[in-house]
Short mmCIF file of C-alpha atoms in Angstrom, two decimals:
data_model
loop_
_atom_site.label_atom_id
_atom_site.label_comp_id
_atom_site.label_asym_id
_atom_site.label_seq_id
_atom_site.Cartn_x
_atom_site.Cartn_y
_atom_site.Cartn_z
CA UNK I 109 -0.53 -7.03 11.67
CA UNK I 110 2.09 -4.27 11.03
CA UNK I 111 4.62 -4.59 13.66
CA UNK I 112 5.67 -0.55 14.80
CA UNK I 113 8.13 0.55 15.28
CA UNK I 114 8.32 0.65 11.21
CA UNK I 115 11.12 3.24 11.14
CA UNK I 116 13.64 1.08 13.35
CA UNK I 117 14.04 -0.90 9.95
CA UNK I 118 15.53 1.97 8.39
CA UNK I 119 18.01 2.90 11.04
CA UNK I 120 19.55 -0.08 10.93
CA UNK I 121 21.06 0.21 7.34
CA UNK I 122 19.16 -1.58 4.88
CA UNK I 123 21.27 -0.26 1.64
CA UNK I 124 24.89 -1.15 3.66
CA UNK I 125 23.34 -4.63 4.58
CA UNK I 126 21.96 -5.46 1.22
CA UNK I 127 22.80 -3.56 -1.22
CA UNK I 128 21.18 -0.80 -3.40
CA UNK I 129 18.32 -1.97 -5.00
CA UNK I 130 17.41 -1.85 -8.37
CA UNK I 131 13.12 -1.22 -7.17
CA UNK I 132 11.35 -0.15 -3.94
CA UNK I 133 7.95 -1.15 -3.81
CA UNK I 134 6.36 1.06 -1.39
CA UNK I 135 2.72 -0.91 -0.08
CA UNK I 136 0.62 1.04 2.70
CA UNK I 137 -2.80 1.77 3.02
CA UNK I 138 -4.63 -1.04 3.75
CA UNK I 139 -3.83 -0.73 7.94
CA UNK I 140 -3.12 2.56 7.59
CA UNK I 141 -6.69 3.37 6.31
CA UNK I 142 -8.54 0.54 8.76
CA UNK I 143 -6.57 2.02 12.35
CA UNK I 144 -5.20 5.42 11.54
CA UNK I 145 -6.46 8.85 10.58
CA UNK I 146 -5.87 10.82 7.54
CA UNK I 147 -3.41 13.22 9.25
CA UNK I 148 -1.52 10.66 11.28
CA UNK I 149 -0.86 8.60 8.40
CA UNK I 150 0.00 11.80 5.70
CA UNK I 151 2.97 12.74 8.92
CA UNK I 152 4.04 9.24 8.65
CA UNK I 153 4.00 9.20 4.82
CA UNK I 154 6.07 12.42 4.98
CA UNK I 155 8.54 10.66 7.40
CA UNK I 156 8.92 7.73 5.07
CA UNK I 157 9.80 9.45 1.94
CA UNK I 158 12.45 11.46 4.17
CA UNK I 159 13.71 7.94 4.74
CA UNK I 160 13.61 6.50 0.99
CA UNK I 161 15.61 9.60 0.30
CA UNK I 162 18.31 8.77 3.11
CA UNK I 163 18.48 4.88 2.35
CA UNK I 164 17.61 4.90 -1.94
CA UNK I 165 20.27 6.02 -4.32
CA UNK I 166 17.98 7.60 -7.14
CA UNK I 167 18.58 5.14 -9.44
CA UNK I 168 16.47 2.78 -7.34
CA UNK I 169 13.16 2.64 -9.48
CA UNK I 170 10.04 3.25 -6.86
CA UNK I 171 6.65 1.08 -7.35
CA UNK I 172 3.86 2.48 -5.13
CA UNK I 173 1.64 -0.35 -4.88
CA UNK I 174 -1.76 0.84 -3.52
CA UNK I 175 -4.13 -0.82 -1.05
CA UNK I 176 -6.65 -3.28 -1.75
CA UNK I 177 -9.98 -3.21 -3.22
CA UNK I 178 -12.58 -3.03 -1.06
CA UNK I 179 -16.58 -3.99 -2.21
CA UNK I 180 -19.64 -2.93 -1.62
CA UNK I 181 -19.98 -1.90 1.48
CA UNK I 182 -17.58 -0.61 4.83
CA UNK I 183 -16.24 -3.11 7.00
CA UNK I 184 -19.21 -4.50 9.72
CA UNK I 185 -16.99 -6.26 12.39
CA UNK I 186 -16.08 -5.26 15.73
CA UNK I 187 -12.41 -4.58 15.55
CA UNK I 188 -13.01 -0.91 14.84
CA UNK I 189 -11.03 -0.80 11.38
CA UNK I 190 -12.14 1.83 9.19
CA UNK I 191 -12.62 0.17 5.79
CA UNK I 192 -14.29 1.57 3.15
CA UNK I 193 -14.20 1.73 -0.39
CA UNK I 194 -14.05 5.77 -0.44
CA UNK I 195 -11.45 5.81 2.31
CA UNK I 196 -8.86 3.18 0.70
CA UNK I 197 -9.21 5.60 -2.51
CA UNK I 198 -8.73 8.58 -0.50
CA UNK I 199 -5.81 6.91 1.57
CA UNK I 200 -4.61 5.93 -1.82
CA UNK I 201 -4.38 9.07 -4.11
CA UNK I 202 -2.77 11.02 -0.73
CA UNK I 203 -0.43 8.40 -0.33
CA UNK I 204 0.62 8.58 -4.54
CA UNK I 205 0.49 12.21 -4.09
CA UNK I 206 2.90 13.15 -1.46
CA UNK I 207 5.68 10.36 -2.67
CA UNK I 208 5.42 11.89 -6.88
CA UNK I 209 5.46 15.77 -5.48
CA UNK I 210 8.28 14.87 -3.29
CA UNK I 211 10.17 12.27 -4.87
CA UNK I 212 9.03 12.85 -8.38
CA UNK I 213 11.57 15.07 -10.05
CA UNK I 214 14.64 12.81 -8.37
CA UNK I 215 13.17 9.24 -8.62
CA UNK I 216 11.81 6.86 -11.20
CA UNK I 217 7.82 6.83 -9.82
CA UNK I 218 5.48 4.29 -11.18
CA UNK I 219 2.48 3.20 -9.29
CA UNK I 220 0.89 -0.91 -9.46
CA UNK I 221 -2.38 -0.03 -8.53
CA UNK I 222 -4.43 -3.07 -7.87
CA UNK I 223 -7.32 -1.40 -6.55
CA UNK I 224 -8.04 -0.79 -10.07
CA UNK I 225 -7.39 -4.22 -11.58
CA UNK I 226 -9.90 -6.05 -8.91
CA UNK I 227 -12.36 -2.66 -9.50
CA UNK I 228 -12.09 -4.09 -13.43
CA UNK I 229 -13.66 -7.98 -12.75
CA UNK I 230 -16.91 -8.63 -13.26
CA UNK I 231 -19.55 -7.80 -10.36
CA UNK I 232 -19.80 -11.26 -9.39
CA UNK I 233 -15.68 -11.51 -8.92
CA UNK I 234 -15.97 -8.14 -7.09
CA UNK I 235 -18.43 -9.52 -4.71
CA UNK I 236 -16.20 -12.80 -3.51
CA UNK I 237 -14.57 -10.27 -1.14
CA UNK I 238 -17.70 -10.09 0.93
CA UNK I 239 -16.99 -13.50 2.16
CA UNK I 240 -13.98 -11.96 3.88
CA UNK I 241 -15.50 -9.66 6.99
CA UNK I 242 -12.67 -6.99 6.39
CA UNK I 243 -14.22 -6.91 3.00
CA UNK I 244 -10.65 -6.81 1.11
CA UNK I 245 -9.66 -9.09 -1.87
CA UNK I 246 -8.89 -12.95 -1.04
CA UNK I 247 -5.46 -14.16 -1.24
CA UNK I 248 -5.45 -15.88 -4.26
CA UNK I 249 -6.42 -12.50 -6.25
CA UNK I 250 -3.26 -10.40 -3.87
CA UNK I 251 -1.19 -13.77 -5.04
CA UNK I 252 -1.74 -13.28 -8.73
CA UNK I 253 -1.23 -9.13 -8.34
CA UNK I 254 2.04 -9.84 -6.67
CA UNK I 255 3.11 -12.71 -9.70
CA UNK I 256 2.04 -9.84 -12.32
CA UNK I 257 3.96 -7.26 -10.72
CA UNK I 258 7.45 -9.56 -10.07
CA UNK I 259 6.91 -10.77 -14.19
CA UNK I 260 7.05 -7.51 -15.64
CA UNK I 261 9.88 -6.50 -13.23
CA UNK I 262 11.33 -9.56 -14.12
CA UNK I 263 10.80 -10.10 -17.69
#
């Protein structure tokens, strides 16, 4: 689970410990969807991009990397997440939104959406992630997203 308070991470000088980076990947939603509300998370969004600008020279290249697929049906436990196909996608294009219109003209913006590339598989690969209560992707599928995404920033 996300551990809060997220934007202690930032004040304690990520660029001066590290180093600039060549690429921010940016990945949200998925929690943010399942325990927050729309407004609450768009503020928090809004304070996060007011962070990437105070931490990330401009030549660091941003990768907004949306939530998770979601199939079939909204999530049917009792830990009172939200999940829902509809909601991810609306969590998602907000979230895409505010960081282009804001960040846009200055930064390098490129989104790895793998919502779409689990939305592609056949029905039948769609419909492993009912196994899974939450109703998101397994691991192995968020394993080979992640490999696809560090070869073409890699290679």
């Amino acid at each position: 689970r996300n551990m809060p308070p997220w934007d202690a991470r930032f004040q304690n000088g990520l660029v001066k410990k590290f180093g600039a980076p060549d690429a921010v990947i940016v990945s949200l939603v998925n929690w943010d969807a399942a325990f927050s509300s729309f407004e609450f998370f768009a503020n928090q969004t809004r304070l996060l991009i007011g962070y990437i600008e105070d931490t990330y020279p401009v030549t660091s290249k941003l990768i907004i990397r949306t939530g998770q697929y979601h199939c079939c049906y909204s999530d049917q436990t009792r830990t009172a997440r939200k999940y829902s196909q509809l909601r991810n996608g609306y969590f998602n294009d907000m979230h895409i939104k505010l960081i282009k219109d804001a960040l846009g003209d200055r930064y390098s913006v490129s989104v790895w959406d793998v919502a779409s590339i689990a939305q592609r598989r056949p029905l039948i690969g769609r419909q492993e992630s009912t196994q899974c209560y939450s109703n998101h992707v397994r691991s192995e599928v968020v394993e080979v997203e992640n490999q696809v995404l560090f070869n073409a920033l890699c290679n």
